[in-house]
mmCIF file of C-alpha atoms in Angstrom:
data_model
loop_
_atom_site.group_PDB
_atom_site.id
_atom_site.type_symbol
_atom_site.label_atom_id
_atom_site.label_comp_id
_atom_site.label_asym_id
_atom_site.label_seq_id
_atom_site.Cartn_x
_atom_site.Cartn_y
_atom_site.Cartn_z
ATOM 1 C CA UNK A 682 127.858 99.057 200.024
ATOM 2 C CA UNK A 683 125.799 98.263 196.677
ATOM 3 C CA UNK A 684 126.750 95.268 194.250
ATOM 4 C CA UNK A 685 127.004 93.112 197.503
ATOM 5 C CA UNK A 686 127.658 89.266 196.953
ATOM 6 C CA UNK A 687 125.638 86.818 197.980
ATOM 7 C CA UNK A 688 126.729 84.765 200.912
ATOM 8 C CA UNK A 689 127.957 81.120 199.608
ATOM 9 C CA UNK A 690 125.873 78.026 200.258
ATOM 10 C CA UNK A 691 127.308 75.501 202.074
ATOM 11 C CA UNK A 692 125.901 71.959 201.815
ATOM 12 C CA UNK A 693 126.300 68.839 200.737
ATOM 13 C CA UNK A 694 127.151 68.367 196.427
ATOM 14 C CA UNK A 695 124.502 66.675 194.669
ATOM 15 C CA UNK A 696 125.161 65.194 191.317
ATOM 16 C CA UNK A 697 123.543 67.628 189.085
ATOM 17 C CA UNK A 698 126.071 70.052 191.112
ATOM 18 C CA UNK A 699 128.378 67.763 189.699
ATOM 19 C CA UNK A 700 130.405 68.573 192.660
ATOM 20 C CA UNK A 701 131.225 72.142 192.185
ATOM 21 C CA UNK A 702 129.930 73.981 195.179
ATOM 22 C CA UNK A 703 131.070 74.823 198.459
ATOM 23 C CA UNK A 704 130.843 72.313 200.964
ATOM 24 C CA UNK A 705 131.104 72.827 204.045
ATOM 25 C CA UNK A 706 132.687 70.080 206.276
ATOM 26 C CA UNK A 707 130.519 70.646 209.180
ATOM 27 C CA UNK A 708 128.009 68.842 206.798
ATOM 28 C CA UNK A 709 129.734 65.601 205.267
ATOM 29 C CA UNK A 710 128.449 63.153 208.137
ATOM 30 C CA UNK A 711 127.298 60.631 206.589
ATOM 31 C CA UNK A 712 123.904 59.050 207.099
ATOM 32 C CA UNK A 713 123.688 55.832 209.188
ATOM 33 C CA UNK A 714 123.898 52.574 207.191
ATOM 34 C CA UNK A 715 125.400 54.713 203.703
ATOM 35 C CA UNK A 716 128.614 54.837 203.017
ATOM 36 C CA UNK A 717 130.742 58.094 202.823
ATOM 37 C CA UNK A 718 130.919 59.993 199.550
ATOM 38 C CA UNK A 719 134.577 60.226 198.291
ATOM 39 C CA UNK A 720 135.511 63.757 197.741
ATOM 40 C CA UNK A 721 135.425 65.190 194.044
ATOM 41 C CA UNK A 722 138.909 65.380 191.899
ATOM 42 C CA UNK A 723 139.411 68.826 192.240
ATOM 43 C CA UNK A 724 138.141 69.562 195.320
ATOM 44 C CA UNK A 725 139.957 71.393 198.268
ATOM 45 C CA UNK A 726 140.217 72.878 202.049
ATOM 46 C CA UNK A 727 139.589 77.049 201.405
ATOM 47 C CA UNK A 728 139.693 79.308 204.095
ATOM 48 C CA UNK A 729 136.817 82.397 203.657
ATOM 49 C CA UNK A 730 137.290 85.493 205.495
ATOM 50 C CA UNK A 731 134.865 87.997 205.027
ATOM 51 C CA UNK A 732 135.294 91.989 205.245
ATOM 52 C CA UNK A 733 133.817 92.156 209.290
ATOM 53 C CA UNK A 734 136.323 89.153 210.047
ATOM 54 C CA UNK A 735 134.189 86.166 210.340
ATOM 55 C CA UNK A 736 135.545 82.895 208.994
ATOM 56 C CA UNK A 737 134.927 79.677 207.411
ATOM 57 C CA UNK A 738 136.571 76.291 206.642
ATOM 58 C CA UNK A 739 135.008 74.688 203.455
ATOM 59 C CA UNK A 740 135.530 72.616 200.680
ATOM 60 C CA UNK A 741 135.215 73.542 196.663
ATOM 61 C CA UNK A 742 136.178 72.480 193.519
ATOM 62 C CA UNK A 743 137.933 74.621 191.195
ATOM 63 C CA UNK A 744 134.830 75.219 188.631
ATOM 64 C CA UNK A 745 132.966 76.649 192.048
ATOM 65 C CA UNK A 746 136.059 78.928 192.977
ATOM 66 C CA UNK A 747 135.507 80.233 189.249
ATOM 67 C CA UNK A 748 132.207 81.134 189.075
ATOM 68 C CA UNK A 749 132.306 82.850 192.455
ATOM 69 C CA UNK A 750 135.681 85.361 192.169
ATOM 70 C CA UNK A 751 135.287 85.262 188.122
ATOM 71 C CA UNK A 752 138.598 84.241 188.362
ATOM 72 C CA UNK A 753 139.705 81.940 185.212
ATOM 73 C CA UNK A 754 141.544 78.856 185.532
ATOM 74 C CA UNK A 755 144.756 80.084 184.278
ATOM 75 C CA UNK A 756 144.837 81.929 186.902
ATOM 76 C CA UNK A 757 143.758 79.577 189.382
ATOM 77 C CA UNK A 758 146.261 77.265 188.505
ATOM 78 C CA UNK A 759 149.118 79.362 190.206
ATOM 79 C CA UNK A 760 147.400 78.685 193.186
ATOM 80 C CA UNK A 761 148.211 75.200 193.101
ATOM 81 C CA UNK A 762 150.225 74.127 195.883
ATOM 82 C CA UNK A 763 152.279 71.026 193.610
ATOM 83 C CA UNK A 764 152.718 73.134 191.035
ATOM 84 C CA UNK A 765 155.590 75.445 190.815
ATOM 85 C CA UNK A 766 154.964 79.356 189.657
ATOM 86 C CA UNK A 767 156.510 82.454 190.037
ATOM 87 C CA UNK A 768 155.806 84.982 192.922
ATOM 88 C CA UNK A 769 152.387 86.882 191.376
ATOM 89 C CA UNK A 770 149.627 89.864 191.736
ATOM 90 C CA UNK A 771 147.388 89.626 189.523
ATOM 91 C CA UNK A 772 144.509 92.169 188.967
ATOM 92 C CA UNK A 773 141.114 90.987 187.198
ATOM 93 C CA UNK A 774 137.758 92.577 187.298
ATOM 94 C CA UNK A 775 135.794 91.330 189.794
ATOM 95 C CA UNK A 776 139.386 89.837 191.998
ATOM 96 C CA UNK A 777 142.795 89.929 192.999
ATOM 97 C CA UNK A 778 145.207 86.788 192.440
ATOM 98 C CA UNK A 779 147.634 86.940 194.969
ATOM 99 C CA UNK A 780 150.566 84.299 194.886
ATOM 100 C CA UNK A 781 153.469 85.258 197.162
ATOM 101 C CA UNK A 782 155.076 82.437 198.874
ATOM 102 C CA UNK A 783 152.824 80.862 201.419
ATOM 103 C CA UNK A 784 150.048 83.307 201.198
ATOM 104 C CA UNK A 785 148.236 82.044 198.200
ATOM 105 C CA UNK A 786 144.421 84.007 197.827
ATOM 106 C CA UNK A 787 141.945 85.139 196.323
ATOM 107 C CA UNK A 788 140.457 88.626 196.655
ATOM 108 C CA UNK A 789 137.108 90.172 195.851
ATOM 109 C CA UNK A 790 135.759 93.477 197.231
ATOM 110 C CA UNK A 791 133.984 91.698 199.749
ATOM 111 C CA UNK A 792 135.624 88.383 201.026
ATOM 112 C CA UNK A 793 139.044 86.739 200.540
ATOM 113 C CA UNK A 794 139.716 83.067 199.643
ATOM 114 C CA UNK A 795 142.912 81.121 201.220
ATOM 115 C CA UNK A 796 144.249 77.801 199.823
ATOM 116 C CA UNK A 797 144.009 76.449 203.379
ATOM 117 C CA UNK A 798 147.066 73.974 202.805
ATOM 118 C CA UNK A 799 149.694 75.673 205.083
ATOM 119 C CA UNK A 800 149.764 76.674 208.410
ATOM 120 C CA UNK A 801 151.238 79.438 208.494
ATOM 121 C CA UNK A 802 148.086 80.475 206.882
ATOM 122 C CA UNK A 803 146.302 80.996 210.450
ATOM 123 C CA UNK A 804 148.550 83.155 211.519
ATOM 124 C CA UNK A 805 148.239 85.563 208.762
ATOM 125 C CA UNK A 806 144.262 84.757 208.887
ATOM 126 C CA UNK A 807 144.662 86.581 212.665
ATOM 127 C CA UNK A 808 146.968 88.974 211.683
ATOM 128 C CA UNK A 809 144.700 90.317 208.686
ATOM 129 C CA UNK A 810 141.243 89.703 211.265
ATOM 130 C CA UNK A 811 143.181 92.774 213.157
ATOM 131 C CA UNK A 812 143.523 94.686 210.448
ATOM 132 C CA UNK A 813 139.995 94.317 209.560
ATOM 133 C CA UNK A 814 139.038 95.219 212.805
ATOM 134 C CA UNK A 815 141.025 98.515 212.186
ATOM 135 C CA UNK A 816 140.045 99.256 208.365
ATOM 136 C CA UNK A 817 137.923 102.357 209.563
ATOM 137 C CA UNK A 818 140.879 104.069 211.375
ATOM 138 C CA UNK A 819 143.235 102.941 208.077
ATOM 139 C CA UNK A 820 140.444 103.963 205.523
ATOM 140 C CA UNK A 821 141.549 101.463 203.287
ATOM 141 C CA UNK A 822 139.230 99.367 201.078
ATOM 142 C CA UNK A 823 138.845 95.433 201.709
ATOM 143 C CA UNK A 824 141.024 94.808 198.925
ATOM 144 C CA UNK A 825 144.343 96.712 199.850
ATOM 145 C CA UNK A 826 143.815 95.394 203.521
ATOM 146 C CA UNK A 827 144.388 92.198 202.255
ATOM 147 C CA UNK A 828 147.396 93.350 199.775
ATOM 148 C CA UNK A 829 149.048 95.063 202.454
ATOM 149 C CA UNK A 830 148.517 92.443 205.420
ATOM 150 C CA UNK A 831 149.862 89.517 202.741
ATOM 151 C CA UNK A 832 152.603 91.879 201.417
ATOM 152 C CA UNK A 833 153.637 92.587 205.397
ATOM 153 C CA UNK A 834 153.434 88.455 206.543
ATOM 154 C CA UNK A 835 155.861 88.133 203.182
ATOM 155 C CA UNK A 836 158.300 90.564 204.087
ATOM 156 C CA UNK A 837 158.304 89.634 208.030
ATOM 157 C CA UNK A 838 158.392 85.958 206.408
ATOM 158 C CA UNK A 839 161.709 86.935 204.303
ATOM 159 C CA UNK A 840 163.431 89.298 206.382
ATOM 160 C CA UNK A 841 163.127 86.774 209.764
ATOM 161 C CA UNK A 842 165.267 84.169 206.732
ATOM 162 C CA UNK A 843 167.355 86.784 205.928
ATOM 163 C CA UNK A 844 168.546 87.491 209.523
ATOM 164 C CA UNK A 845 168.510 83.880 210.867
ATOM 165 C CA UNK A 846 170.585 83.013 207.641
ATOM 166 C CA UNK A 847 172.857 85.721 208.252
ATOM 167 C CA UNK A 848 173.706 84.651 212.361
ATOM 168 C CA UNK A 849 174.285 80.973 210.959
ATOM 169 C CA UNK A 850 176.280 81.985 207.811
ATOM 170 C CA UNK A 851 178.419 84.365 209.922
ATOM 171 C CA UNK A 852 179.116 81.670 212.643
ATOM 172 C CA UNK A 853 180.200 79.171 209.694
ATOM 173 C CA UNK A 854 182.215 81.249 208.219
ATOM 174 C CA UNK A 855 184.273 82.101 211.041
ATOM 175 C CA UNK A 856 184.688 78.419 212.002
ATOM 176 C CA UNK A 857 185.398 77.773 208.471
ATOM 177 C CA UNK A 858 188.567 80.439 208.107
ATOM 178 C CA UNK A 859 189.621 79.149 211.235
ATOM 179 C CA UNK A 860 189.748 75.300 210.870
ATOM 180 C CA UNK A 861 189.498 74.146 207.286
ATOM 181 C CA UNK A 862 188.145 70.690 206.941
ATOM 182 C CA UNK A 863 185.518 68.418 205.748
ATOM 183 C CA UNK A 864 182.365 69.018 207.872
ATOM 184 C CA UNK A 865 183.077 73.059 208.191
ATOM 185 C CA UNK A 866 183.129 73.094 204.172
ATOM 186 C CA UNK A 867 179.672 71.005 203.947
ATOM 187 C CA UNK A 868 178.065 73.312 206.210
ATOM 188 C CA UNK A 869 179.263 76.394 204.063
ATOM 189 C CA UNK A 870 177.914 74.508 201.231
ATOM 190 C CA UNK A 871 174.274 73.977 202.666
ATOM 191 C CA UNK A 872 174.154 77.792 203.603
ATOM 192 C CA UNK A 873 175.130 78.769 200.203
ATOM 193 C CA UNK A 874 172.151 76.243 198.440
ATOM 194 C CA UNK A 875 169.994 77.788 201.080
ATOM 195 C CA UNK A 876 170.873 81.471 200.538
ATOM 196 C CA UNK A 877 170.570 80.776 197.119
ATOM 197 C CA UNK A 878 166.850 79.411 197.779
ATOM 198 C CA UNK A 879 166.088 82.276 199.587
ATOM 199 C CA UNK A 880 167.316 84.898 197.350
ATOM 200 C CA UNK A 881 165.482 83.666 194.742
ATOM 201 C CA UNK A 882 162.401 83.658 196.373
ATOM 202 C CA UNK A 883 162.756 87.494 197.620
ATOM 203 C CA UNK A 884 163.745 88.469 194.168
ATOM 204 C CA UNK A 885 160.832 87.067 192.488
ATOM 205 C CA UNK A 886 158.674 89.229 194.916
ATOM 206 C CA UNK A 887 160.620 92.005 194.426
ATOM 207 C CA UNK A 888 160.302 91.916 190.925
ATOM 208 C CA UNK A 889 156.565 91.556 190.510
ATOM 209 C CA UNK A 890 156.117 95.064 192.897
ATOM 210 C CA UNK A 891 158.609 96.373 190.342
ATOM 211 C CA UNK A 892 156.292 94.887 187.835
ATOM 212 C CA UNK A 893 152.920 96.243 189.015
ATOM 213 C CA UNK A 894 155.123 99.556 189.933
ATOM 214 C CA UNK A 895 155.470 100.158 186.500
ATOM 215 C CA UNK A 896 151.998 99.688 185.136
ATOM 216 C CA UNK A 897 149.605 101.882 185.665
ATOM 217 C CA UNK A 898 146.886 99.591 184.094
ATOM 218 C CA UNK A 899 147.562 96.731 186.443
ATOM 219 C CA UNK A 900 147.327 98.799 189.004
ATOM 220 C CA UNK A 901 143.876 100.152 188.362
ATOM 221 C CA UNK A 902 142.356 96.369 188.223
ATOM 222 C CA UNK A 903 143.403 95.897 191.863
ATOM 223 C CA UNK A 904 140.930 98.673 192.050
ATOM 224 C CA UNK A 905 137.908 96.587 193.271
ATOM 225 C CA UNK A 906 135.594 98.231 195.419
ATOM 226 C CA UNK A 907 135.760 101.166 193.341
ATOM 227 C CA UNK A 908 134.802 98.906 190.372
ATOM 228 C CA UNK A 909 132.146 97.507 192.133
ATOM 229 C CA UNK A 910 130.774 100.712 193.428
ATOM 230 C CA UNK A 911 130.601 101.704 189.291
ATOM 231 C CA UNK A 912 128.334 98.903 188.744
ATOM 232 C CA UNK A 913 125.328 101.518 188.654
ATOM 233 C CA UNK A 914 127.174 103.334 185.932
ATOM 234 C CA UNK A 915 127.411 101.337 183.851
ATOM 235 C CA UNK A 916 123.718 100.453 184.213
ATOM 236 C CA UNK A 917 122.841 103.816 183.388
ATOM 237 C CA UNK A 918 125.955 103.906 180.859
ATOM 238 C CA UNK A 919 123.066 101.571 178.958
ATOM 239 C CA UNK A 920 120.279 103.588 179.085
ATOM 240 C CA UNK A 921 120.280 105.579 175.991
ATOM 241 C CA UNK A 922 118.609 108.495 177.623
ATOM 242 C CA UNK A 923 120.960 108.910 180.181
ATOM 243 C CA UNK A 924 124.188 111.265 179.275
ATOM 244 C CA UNK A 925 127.321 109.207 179.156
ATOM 245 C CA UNK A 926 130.223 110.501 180.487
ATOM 246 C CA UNK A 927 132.753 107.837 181.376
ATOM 247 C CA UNK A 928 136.011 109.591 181.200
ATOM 248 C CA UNK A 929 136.787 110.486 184.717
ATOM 249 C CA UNK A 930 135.579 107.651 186.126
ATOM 250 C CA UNK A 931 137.506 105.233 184.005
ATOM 251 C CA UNK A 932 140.764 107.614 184.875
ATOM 252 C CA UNK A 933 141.714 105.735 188.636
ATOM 253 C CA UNK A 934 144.218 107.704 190.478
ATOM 254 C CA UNK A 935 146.507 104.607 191.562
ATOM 255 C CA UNK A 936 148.596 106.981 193.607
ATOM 256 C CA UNK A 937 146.993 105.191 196.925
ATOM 257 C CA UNK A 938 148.447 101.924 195.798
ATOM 258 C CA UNK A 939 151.539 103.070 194.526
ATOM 259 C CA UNK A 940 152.711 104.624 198.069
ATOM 260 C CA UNK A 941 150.997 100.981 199.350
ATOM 261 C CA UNK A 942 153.517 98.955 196.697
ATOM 262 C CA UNK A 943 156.292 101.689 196.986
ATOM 263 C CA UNK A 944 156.647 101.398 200.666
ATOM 264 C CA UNK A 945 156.860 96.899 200.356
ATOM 265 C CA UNK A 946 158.902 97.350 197.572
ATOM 266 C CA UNK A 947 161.814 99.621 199.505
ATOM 267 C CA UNK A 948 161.725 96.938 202.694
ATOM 268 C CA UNK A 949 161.597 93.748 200.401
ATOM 269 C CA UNK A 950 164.699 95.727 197.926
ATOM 270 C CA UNK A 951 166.763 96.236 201.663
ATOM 271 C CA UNK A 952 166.224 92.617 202.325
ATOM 272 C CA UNK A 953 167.460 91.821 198.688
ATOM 273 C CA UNK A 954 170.336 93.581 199.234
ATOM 274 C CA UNK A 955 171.186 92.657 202.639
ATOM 275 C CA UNK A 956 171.046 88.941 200.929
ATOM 276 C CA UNK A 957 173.371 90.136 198.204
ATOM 277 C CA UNK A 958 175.428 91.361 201.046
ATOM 278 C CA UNK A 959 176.140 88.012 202.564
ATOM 279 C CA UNK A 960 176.388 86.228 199.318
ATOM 280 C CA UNK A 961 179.191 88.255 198.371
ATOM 281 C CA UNK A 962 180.566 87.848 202.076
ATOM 282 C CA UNK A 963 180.690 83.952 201.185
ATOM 283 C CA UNK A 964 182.445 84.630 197.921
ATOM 284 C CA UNK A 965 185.055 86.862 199.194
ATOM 285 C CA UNK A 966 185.692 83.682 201.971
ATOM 286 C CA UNK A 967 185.856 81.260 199.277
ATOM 287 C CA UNK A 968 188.536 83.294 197.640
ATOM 288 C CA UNK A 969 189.890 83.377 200.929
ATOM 289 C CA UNK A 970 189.928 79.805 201.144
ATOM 290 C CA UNK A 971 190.927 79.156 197.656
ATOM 291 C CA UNK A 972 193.952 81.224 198.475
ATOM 292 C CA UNK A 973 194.889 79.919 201.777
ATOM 293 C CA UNK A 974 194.489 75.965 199.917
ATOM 294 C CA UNK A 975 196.380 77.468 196.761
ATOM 295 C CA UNK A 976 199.149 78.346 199.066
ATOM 296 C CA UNK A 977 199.294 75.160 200.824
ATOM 297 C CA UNK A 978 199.653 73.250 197.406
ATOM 298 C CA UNK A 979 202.248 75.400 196.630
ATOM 299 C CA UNK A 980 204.219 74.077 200.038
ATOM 300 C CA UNK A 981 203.392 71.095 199.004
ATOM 301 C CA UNK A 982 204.680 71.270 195.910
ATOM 302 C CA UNK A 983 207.884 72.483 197.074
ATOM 303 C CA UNK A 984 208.561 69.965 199.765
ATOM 304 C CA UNK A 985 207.772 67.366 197.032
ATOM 305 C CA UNK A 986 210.490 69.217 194.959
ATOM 306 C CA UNK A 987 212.977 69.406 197.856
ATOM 307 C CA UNK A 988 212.178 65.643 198.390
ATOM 308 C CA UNK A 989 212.948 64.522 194.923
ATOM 309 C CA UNK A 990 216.231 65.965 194.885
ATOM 310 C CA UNK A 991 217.204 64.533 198.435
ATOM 311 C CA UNK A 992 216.170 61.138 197.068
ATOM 312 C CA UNK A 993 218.373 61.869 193.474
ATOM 313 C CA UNK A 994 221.820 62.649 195.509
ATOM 314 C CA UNK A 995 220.788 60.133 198.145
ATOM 315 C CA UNK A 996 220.829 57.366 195.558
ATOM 316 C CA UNK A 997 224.477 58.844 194.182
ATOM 317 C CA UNK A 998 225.568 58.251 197.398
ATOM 318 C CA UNK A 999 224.132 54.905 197.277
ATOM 319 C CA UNK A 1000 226.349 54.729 194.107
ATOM 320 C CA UNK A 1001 229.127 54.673 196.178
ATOM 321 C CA UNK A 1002 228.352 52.078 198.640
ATOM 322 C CA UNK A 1003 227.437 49.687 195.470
ATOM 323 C CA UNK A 1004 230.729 50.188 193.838
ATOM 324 C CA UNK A 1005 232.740 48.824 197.259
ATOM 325 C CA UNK A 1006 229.998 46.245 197.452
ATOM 326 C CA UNK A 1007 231.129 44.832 194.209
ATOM 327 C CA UNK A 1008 233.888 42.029 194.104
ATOM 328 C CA UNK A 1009 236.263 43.775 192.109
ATOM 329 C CA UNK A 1010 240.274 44.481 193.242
ATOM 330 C CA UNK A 1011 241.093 47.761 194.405
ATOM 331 C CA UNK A 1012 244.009 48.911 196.924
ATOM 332 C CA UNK A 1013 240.923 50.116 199.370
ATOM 333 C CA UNK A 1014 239.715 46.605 199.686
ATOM 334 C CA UNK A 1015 243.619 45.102 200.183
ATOM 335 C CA UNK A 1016 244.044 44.880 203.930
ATOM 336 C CA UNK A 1017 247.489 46.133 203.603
ATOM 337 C CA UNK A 1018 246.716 49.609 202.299
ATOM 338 C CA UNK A 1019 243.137 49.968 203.507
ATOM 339 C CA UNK A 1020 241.941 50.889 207.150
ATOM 340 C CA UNK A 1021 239.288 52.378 209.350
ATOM 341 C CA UNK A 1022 240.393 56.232 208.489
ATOM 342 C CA UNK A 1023 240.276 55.185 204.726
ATOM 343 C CA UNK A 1024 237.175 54.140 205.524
ATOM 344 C CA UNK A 1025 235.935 57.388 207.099
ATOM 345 C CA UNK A 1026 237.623 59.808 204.564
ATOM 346 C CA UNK A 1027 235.525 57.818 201.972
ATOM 347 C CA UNK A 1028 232.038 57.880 203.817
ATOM 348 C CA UNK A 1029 232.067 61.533 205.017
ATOM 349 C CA UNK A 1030 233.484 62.435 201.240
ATOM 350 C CA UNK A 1031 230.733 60.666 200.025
ATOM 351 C CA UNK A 1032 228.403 62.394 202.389
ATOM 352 C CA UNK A 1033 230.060 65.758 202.274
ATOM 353 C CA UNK A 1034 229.835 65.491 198.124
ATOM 354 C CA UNK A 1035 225.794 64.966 197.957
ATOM 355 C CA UNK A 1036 225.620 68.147 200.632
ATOM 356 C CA UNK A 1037 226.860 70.282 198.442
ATOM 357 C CA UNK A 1038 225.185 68.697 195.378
ATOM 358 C CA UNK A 1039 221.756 69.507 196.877
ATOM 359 C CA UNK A 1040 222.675 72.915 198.774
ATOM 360 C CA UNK A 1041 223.665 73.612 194.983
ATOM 361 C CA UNK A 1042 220.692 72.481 193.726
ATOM 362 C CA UNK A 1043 218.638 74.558 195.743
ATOM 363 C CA UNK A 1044 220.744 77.256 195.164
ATOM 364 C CA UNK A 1045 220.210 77.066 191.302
ATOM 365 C CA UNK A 1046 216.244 76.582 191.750
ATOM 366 C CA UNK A 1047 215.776 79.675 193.966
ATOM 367 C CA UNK A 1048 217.697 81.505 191.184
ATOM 368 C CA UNK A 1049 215.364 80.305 188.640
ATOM 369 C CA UNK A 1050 212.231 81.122 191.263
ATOM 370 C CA UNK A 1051 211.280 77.674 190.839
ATOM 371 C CA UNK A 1052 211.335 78.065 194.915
ATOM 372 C CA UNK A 1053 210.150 80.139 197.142
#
């Protein structure tokens, strides 16, 4: 293939360098009797995979990642694992920016650079070394192997959350309509902040396929091997005697990436929605919950309504045994006209007076629906 890029050099920085290029770390043993170098502020672990599958662990600054992938440092700066930026595909001439959740790269024609800072990254590394091995049968270029392998560890990423989220959600749930307490509410409550967290994440994704959907123009950056393939075009595009014709091959046909997007876009939409699903499965128990507590305050509330009357007629009756505690003269208290059955008719009167009080009570409450 013409345009091809040279291979990096890997060595140790010297200070004209000023630090900038790749180092690899097979060659930062120090010499005997000096001390180590500290490493540069900037510099990182990047993971190099070429387009026949070989890689490389070395270490570059961010002024060295720039002049090799042309890649500016706005750009590079969503790479950045501290920093926090939404999920991204960005398309520039001479790379591809690609920022979805752990897979964090950039793409040329020829070679693909990993922010080696996860591990998770290996596994994709092997998964995409596979698909490299396969690129003749798949007649894909470089770039869109590396599109489609991120795009597929993203979705198998997000849709192995989705599913795990979904068993433990479901199994809370049930627990939760079952017994409600304390430690069945917290772990509904964790689920929900992680479902949240997770839905977020597959949305952002989702929305920058839409995104690049849309957009033809974006689209056609990805385009990079064919870009680099024009190079000799353009060379003759400057050579007044040559004719210039640049129409059709400025037109890319993006319909090869769009079935490539479209196809991620459909799986990462069902896993969007299955999310959505569950998240309005947790609502419709919280109602659930809401209602069953709402009812149980309402109980409450009654019994505290029943109670108060009890304790109103009780002390009337307590009325009663006040007034014969007092030291006044009545014909009960003379021993001549007072006895046992006096005393009985008086009690159970009493007694038989505050029943029908509150039975009346109740009565009139009912009537006013102030109780179920």
């Amino acid at each position: 293939m013409s345009g091809q890029i040279p291979p990096p050099q890997y060595g140790a920085a010297t200070p004209e360098d000023d630090g900038n290029p790749l180092t690899a770390t097979t060659n930062a043993l120090p010499s005997a009797g000096v001390a180590p170098r500290k490493r540069a502020a900037g510099v990182g672990p990047w993971l190099l995979l070429d387009s026949s599958g070989q890689t490389q662990v070395f270490e570059a600054g961010k002024q060295a990642i720039m002049r090799r992938t042309g890649v500016p440092a706005r750009d590079l700066r969503i790479l950045d694992p501290q920093l926090s930026y939404p999920s991204s595909i960005l398309g520039r001439e001479k790379a591809i920016v690609i920022n979805l959740e752990h897979i964090k790269a950039i793409v040329t024609a020829q070679e693909v650079i990993l922010l080696n800072s996860d591990p998770s990254v290996n596994q994709f590394v092997e998964e995409l070394q596979n698909r490299i091995l396969d690129r003749p049968n798949l007649l894909l270029p470089f770039e869109f192997v590396v599109l489609e392998s991120s795009l597929e560890a993203v979705c198998s990423v997000m849709e192995n959350k989705s599913k795990t989220l979904e068993q433990e959600t479901r199994f809370a749930l049930d627990r939760l309509t079952t017994k409600i307490d304390t430690l069945n509410l917290e772990t509904v409550r964790r689920i929900k902040s992680r479902l949240a967290d997770i839905t977020g994440g597959v949305q952002k994704v989702r929305d920058e396929l839409e995104h690049l959907l849309d957009d033809d123009d974006d689209m056609a950056k990805t385009y990079l091997t064919q870009k680099l393939e024009s190079n000799l075009l353009d060379d003759e595009e400057d050579n007044p005697d040559c004719e210039i014709n640049n129409v059709g091959r400025k037109q890319v046909d993006v319909k090869e990436l769009e079935m490539l997007l479209e196809a991620y876009f459909v799986r990462i939409d069902g896993t969007l929605n299955d999310l959505f699903t569950l998240r309005e499965s947790v609502d419709d128990t919280e109602d659930y919950i809401n209602v069953m507590l709402a009812d149980k305050q309402n109980h409450l509330l009654q019994m505290g309504v029943l109670l108060t009357m009890a304790t109103l007629l009780l002390s009337a009756f307590v009325v009663v045994a006040g007034v014969f505690g007092m030291n006044i003269s009545i014909e009960l208290f003379d021993p001549k006209f007072a006895g046992y059955p006096e005393f009985l008719w008086t009690v159970g009167g009493s007694t038989a007076g505050c029943v029908v009080l509150y039975v009346a009570a109740v009565a009139w409450c009912k009537y006013k629906r102030l109780l179920g």
